[in-house]
CSV table of C-alpha atoms in Angstrom, one decimal:
chain,number,residue,atom,x,y,z
A,12,MET,CA,103.5,239.4,-47.0
A,13,ASN,CA,105.7,237.9,-49.7
A,14,ILE,CA,106.9,234.4,-48.7
A,15,SER,CA,109.8,234.5,-51.2
A,16,ALA,CA,111.2,237.8,-49.9
A,17,PRO,CA,113.3,236.3,-47.0
A,18,PHE,CA,114.9,233.8,-49.3
A,19,ILE,CA,115.7,236.4,-51.9
A,20,ASN,CA,117.2,238.8,-49.3
A,21,ARG,CA,119.3,236.0,-47.7
A,22,PRO,CA,120.7,234.0,-50.6
A,23,ILE,CA,123.5,232.3,-48.5
A,24,ALA,CA,121.0,231.1,-45.9
A,25,THR,CA,118.8,229.8,-48.7
A,26,ILE,CA,121.6,227.9,-50.3
A,27,LEU,CA,122.6,226.3,-46.9
A,28,LEU,CA,119.0,225.4,-46.3
A,29,MET,CA,118.7,223.6,-49.7
A,30,VAL,CA,122.0,221.8,-49.1
A,31,GLY,CA,120.8,220.6,-45.7
A,32,LEU,CA,117.5,219.3,-47.3
A,33,LEU,CA,119.5,217.5,-50.0
A,34,LEU,CA,121.8,215.9,-47.4
A,35,CYS,CA,118.8,214.8,-45.3
A,36,GLY,CA,117.2,213.3,-48.4
A,37,LEU,CA,120.3,211.4,-49.4
A,38,ALA,CA,120.7,210.0,-45.9
A,39,SER,CA,117.0,209.0,-45.7
A,40,TYR,CA,116.9,207.4,-49.2
A,41,ARG,CA,118.8,204.3,-48.0
A,42,LEU,CA,116.3,203.8,-45.1
A,43,LEU,CA,113.2,203.7,-47.3
A,44,PRO,CA,111.6,200.2,-47.4
A,45,VAL,CA,111.6,198.9,-51.0
A,46,ALA,CA,110.0,195.6,-52.0
A,47,SER,CA,110.5,194.0,-55.4
A,48,LEU,CA,107.1,192.4,-55.0
A,49,PRO,CA,104.9,194.9,-53.0
A,50,ASN,CA,102.2,193.4,-50.8
A,51,VAL,CA,99.1,194.5,-52.7
A,52,ASN,CA,95.7,193.0,-51.7
A,53,TYR,CA,93.9,192.5,-54.9
A,54,PRO,CA,90.1,192.1,-54.4
A,55,THR,CA,89.7,188.7,-56.0
A,56,ILE,CA,86.9,186.2,-55.7
A,57,SER,CA,87.2,182.6,-56.6
A,58,VAL,CA,84.0,180.7,-57.5
A,59,THR,CA,83.9,176.9,-57.7
A,60,ALA,CA,81.1,174.6,-58.9
A,61,GLN,CA,80.8,170.8,-59.1
A,62,LEU,CA,78.7,168.6,-61.3
A,63,PRO,CA,79.8,164.9,-60.8
A,64,GLY,CA,80.2,163.0,-64.0
A,65,ALA,CA,80.2,165.9,-66.4
A,66,ASP,CA,83.1,166.2,-68.9
A,67,PRO,CA,85.1,169.5,-69.2
A,68,GLN,CA,83.2,170.6,-72.3
A,69,THR,CA,79.9,170.2,-70.5
A,70,MET,CA,81.2,172.0,-67.4
A,71,ALA,CA,82.4,174.9,-69.6
A,72,SER,CA,79.2,175.3,-71.6
A,73,SER,CA,76.5,174.6,-68.9
A,74,VAL,CA,78.2,175.9,-65.8
A,75,ALA,CA,81.1,178.3,-66.5
A,76,THR,CA,79.3,180.2,-69.3
A,77,PRO,CA,76.2,181.1,-67.4
A,78,LEU,CA,78.3,182.3,-64.5
A,79,GLU,CA,80.6,184.3,-66.7
A,80,GLU,CA,77.7,186.0,-68.4
A,81,GLN,CA,76.3,187.2,-65.0
A,82,PHE,CA,79.8,188.1,-63.6
A,83,GLY,CA,80.4,190.2,-66.7
A,84,GLN,CA,77.7,192.6,-65.7
A,85,ILE,CA,79.4,193.5,-62.4
A,86,PRO,CA,81.1,196.8,-62.5
A,87,GLY,CA,84.8,197.1,-61.7
A,88,ILE,CA,86.0,193.8,-63.0
A,89,VAL,CA,89.6,193.9,-64.3
A,90,GLN,CA,90.1,190.2,-65.2
A,91,MET,CA,88.0,187.1,-65.3
A,92,THR,CA,89.4,183.6,-66.0
A,93,SER,CA,87.9,180.1,-65.8
A,94,SER,CA,89.0,176.5,-66.0
A,95,SER,CA,86.9,173.4,-66.3
A,96,THR,CA,87.9,169.8,-65.6
A,97,LEU,CA,86.0,166.6,-65.0
A,98,GLY,CA,83.0,167.5,-62.9
A,99,PHE,CA,84.7,170.8,-61.6
A,100,THR,CA,84.7,174.4,-62.7
A,101,SER,CA,86.6,177.3,-61.2
A,102,VAL,CA,86.0,181.0,-62.1
A,103,THR,CA,88.4,183.6,-60.8
A,104,VAL,CA,87.1,187.2,-60.8
A,105,GLN,CA,89.6,190.0,-60.1
A,106,PHE,CA,88.3,193.5,-59.4
A,107,ASP,CA,89.8,197.0,-59.5
A,108,LEU,CA,91.9,198.1,-56.4
A,109,SER,CA,89.2,200.7,-55.7
A,110,ARG,CA,86.6,198.0,-55.0
A,111,ASN,CA,86.1,196.7,-51.5
A,112,VAL,CA,86.4,192.9,-51.4
A,113,ASP,CA,83.3,192.5,-49.2
A,114,GLY,CA,81.2,194.5,-51.6
A,115,ALA,CA,82.6,192.5,-54.5
A,116,ALA,CA,81.7,189.3,-52.8
A,117,ALA,CA,78.1,190.5,-52.3
A,118,ASP,CA,77.9,191.3,-56.0
A,119,VAL,CA,79.3,187.9,-57.0
A,120,LEU,CA,76.7,186.2,-54.7
A,121,ALA,CA,73.9,188.1,-56.4
A,122,ALA,CA,75.2,187.1,-59.8
A,123,ILE,CA,75.3,183.5,-58.8
A,124,ASN,CA,71.7,183.7,-57.6
A,125,ALA,CA,70.7,185.3,-60.9
A,126,ALA,CA,72.4,182.5,-62.9
A,127,GLY,CA,70.7,179.8,-60.8
A,128,GLY,CA,68.0,179.3,-63.4
A,129,GLN,CA,70.5,178.6,-66.1
A,130,LEU,CA,72.6,176.2,-64.2
A,131,PRO,CA,72.0,172.4,-64.4
A,132,PRO,CA,69.2,171.4,-62.0
A,133,ASN,CA,71.1,168.2,-60.9
A,134,MET,CA,74.1,170.0,-59.4
A,135,THR,CA,75.0,168.6,-56.0
A,136,TYR,CA,75.1,172.0,-54.3
A,137,PRO,CA,75.2,175.6,-55.6
A,138,PRO,CA,78.5,177.3,-56.5
A,139,THR,CA,80.6,178.4,-53.6
A,140,ILE,CA,82.9,181.5,-53.3
A,141,ARG,CA,85.9,182.5,-51.3
A,142,LYS,CA,88.1,185.6,-51.1
A,143,VAL,CA,91.6,185.0,-52.4
A,144,ASN,CA,94.7,187.1,-53.0
A,145,PRO,CA,96.8,186.2,-56.1
A,146,ALA,CA,99.9,187.8,-54.5
A,147,ASP,CA,99.8,185.3,-51.6
A,148,THR,CA,102.0,182.2,-51.8
A,149,PRO,CA,101.9,179.2,-49.5
A,150,ILE,CA,104.4,179.6,-46.6
A,151,LEU,CA,104.2,175.9,-45.6
A,152,VAL,CA,103.6,172.7,-47.5
A,153,LEU,CA,103.1,169.5,-45.6
A,154,ALA,CA,103.2,166.0,-47.3
A,155,VAL,CA,101.4,163.2,-45.6
A,156,THR,CA,102.2,159.6,-46.7
A,157,SER,CA,101.9,156.1,-45.2
A,158,ASP,CA,103.2,152.7,-46.1
A,159,VAL,CA,100.6,151.0,-43.8
A,160,VAL,CA,97.2,152.5,-44.5
A,161,PRO,CA,95.7,153.2,-47.9
A,162,LEU,CA,95.7,156.6,-49.4
A,163,THR,CA,91.9,157.1,-48.8
A,164,THR,CA,92.6,156.7,-45.0
A,165,VAL,CA,95.5,159.1,-45.2
A,166,ASP,CA,93.2,161.6,-47.0
A,167,ALA,CA,90.6,161.2,-44.2
A,168,TYR,CA,93.1,162.0,-41.5
A,169,ALA,CA,94.5,165.0,-43.4
A,170,GLU,CA,91.0,166.4,-44.1
A,171,ASN,CA,89.3,165.7,-40.7
A,172,ILE,CA,92.2,166.2,-38.3
A,173,LEU,CA,95.1,168.1,-39.8
A,174,PHE,CA,93.0,170.5,-41.8
A,175,GLN,CA,90.8,171.4,-38.8
A,176,LYS,CA,93.8,171.9,-36.4
A,177,ILE,CA,95.9,174.0,-38.8
A,178,SER,CA,92.9,176.2,-39.6
A,179,GLN,CA,92.4,177.0,-35.9
A,180,ILE,CA,96.0,178.5,-35.6
A,181,ALA,CA,96.0,182.2,-35.1
A,182,GLY,CA,97.1,184.1,-38.2
A,183,VAL,CA,96.3,181.3,-40.7
A,184,GLY,CA,94.3,182.7,-43.6
A,185,LEU,CA,93.7,179.8,-45.9
A,186,VAL,CA,94.4,176.0,-45.8
A,187,GLY,CA,94.1,173.8,-48.9
A,188,ILE,CA,94.3,170.1,-49.5
A,189,GLY,CA,95.7,168.7,-52.7
A,190,GLY,CA,95.9,165.2,-54.1
A,191,GLN,CA,92.7,164.0,-52.4
A,192,GLN,CA,91.5,160.5,-53.1
A,193,LYS,CA,88.0,159.6,-51.9
A,194,PRO,CA,86.9,156.0,-51.6
A,195,ALA,CA,84.6,155.1,-54.5
A,196,ILE,CA,83.0,152.2,-56.3
A,197,ARG,CA,83.1,152.4,-60.1
A,198,VAL,CA,80.3,150.7,-62.0
A,199,GLN,CA,81.2,149.4,-65.5
A,200,VAL,CA,78.1,148.7,-67.5
A,201,ASN,CA,77.9,146.2,-70.4
A,202,PRO,CA,76.1,148.3,-73.0
A,203,GLN,CA,75.3,145.2,-75.2
A,204,ALA,CA,73.6,143.4,-72.4
A,205,LEU,CA,71.6,146.5,-71.6
A,206,ALA,CA,70.6,147.1,-75.2
A,207,SER,CA,69.5,143.5,-75.8
A,208,ARG,CA,67.1,143.8,-72.9
A,209,GLY,CA,65.9,147.3,-73.5
A,210,ILE,CA,67.4,148.8,-70.4
A,211,SER,CA,68.7,152.3,-70.5
A,212,LEU,CA,71.7,153.8,-68.6
A,213,GLU,CA,69.3,156.1,-66.8
A,214,THR,CA,67.5,153.1,-65.4
A,215,VAL,CA,70.8,151.8,-64.0
A,216,ARG,CA,71.7,155.2,-62.6
A,217,THR,CA,68.3,155.5,-60.9
A,218,VAL,CA,68.6,152.0,-59.3
A,219,LEU,CA,72.1,152.7,-58.1
A,220,GLY,CA,71.0,156.0,-56.6
A,221,GLN,CA,68.0,154.5,-54.9
A,222,ALA,CA,70.2,151.7,-53.4
A,223,ASN,CA,72.6,154.2,-51.8
A,224,VAL,CA,70.2,156.6,-50.1
A,225,ASP,CA,70.9,157.1,-46.4
A,226,LEU,CA,67.6,158.2,-44.8
A,227,PRO,CA,66.4,158.4,-41.2
A,228,LYS,CA,64.6,155.3,-40.1
A,229,GLY,CA,62.5,156.7,-37.3
A,230,THR,CA,62.2,155.6,-33.7
A,231,LEU,CA,60.7,152.8,-31.5
A,232,ASN,CA,58.7,154.0,-28.6
A,233,SER,CA,58.0,152.1,-25.4
A,234,GLN,CA,56.5,153.1,-22.1
A,235,GLN,CA,59.8,154.1,-20.5
A,236,GLN,CA,62.2,154.8,-23.4
A,237,THR,CA,62.4,155.8,-27.0
A,238,TYR,CA,65.0,154.1,-29.3
A,239,THR,CA,66.4,155.8,-32.4
A,240,LEU,CA,66.9,153.4,-35.3
A,241,ASN,CA,70.4,153.9,-36.7
A,242,THR,CA,71.2,152.0,-39.8
A,243,ASN,CA,72.8,152.8,-43.2
A,244,ASP,CA,71.4,151.4,-46.4
A,245,GLN,CA,74.3,152.5,-48.5
A,246,LEU,CA,76.3,149.8,-50.4
A,247,LEU,CA,79.9,150.3,-49.2
A,248,THR,CA,81.5,147.2,-50.8
A,249,PRO,CA,81.5,145.8,-54.4
A,250,GLU,CA,80.2,142.5,-53.0
A,251,ALA,CA,77.0,144.3,-51.8
A,252,TYR,CA,76.1,144.9,-55.5
A,253,ASN,CA,75.8,141.2,-56.3
A,254,ASN,CA,72.2,140.9,-55.4
A,255,LEU,CA,71.1,144.4,-56.6
A,256,ILE,CA,68.3,143.9,-59.1
A,257,ILE,CA,68.4,146.4,-62.0
A,258,ALA,CA,65.2,145.2,-63.7
A,259,TYR,CA,63.0,142.2,-64.5
A,260,GLN,CA,62.8,140.9,-68.1
A,261,ASN,CA,60.3,138.2,-68.8
A,262,GLY,CA,60.2,137.2,-65.1
A,263,SER,CA,64.0,136.9,-65.0
A,264,PRO,CA,66.1,139.4,-62.9
A,265,PHE,CA,68.8,141.5,-64.3
A,266,ALA,CA,71.4,142.0,-61.5
A,267,CYS,CA,74.9,143.2,-61.0
A,268,ALA,CA,77.8,140.8,-60.9
A,269,THR,CA,80.8,142.2,-59.1
A,270,SER,CA,84.6,142.0,-59.8
A,271,ALA,CA,87.0,143.8,-57.5
A,272,ARG,CA,90.0,145.7,-58.8
A,273,ARG,CA,91.8,146.9,-55.7
A,274,SER,CA,94.9,148.6,-57.2
A,275,ARG,CA,93.1,151.8,-58.2
A,276,GLY,CA,89.6,151.1,-56.9
A,277,ARG,CA,86.8,148.7,-57.1
A,278,ARG,CA,84.6,148.0,-60.1
A,279,THR,CA,81.2,146.5,-60.4
A,280,THR,CA,80.0,145.0,-63.8
A,281,CYS,CA,76.3,144.8,-64.6
A,282,SER,CA,75.3,141.5,-66.3
A,283,PRO,CA,72.4,139.1,-66.3
A,284,ALA,CA,71.8,137.2,-63.1
A,285,GLY,CA,72.5,133.5,-63.4
């Protein structure tokens, strides 16, 4: 059977059929959904790592570079970018559209584990990953301000209350907080005073770390009850550093004298005890 034979034998019907198809196509063309920015879900993984106190060059060389070397061995990578700031590194890995984002996340986790031996051993916690879509844009931006409480308290409310409540709303995919300010005490060391007494910066860092360890204290047991000891040994105010002994030199203590600067934070200066 020749499929073309009916159309050849009936040319007028064939022309009318083609005209009908053309008219239907022209009428349906205006109904086609067209988007200038199509919704394409790019399989993209964002990796973040933190090393408090490290400058951007150190973050790029000791954190970002080992991660990028391991990520470069993953097949299907289209683009990989990284940025390093003070104590923070972010690496964004974008995969081909044919890759499944769950499989890509598993490969990235395996690469992070492989790079663990090359990362600095004093990292607070290992790098974290999250699935992102570069095509997504924030649909709602909330600004939280206050003229009564300090910015650190506002940040605590936003992170512990607003962030949790908004994340629980159905349909919310990602919630981020920008402009965070955590309470901190900055220690300004007098290098001349340390050098004259043979005390290194590592000694100061070790003493400050040991003075701010919050460990369990144990329990007190009686015949009828058991009491849990709840206390915090951390130094939360600059004044608490006044009696902190850094070292002993010739029987004389070397302590921290405190001066508060409350506009941008609080500062502690290490100097000989009087």
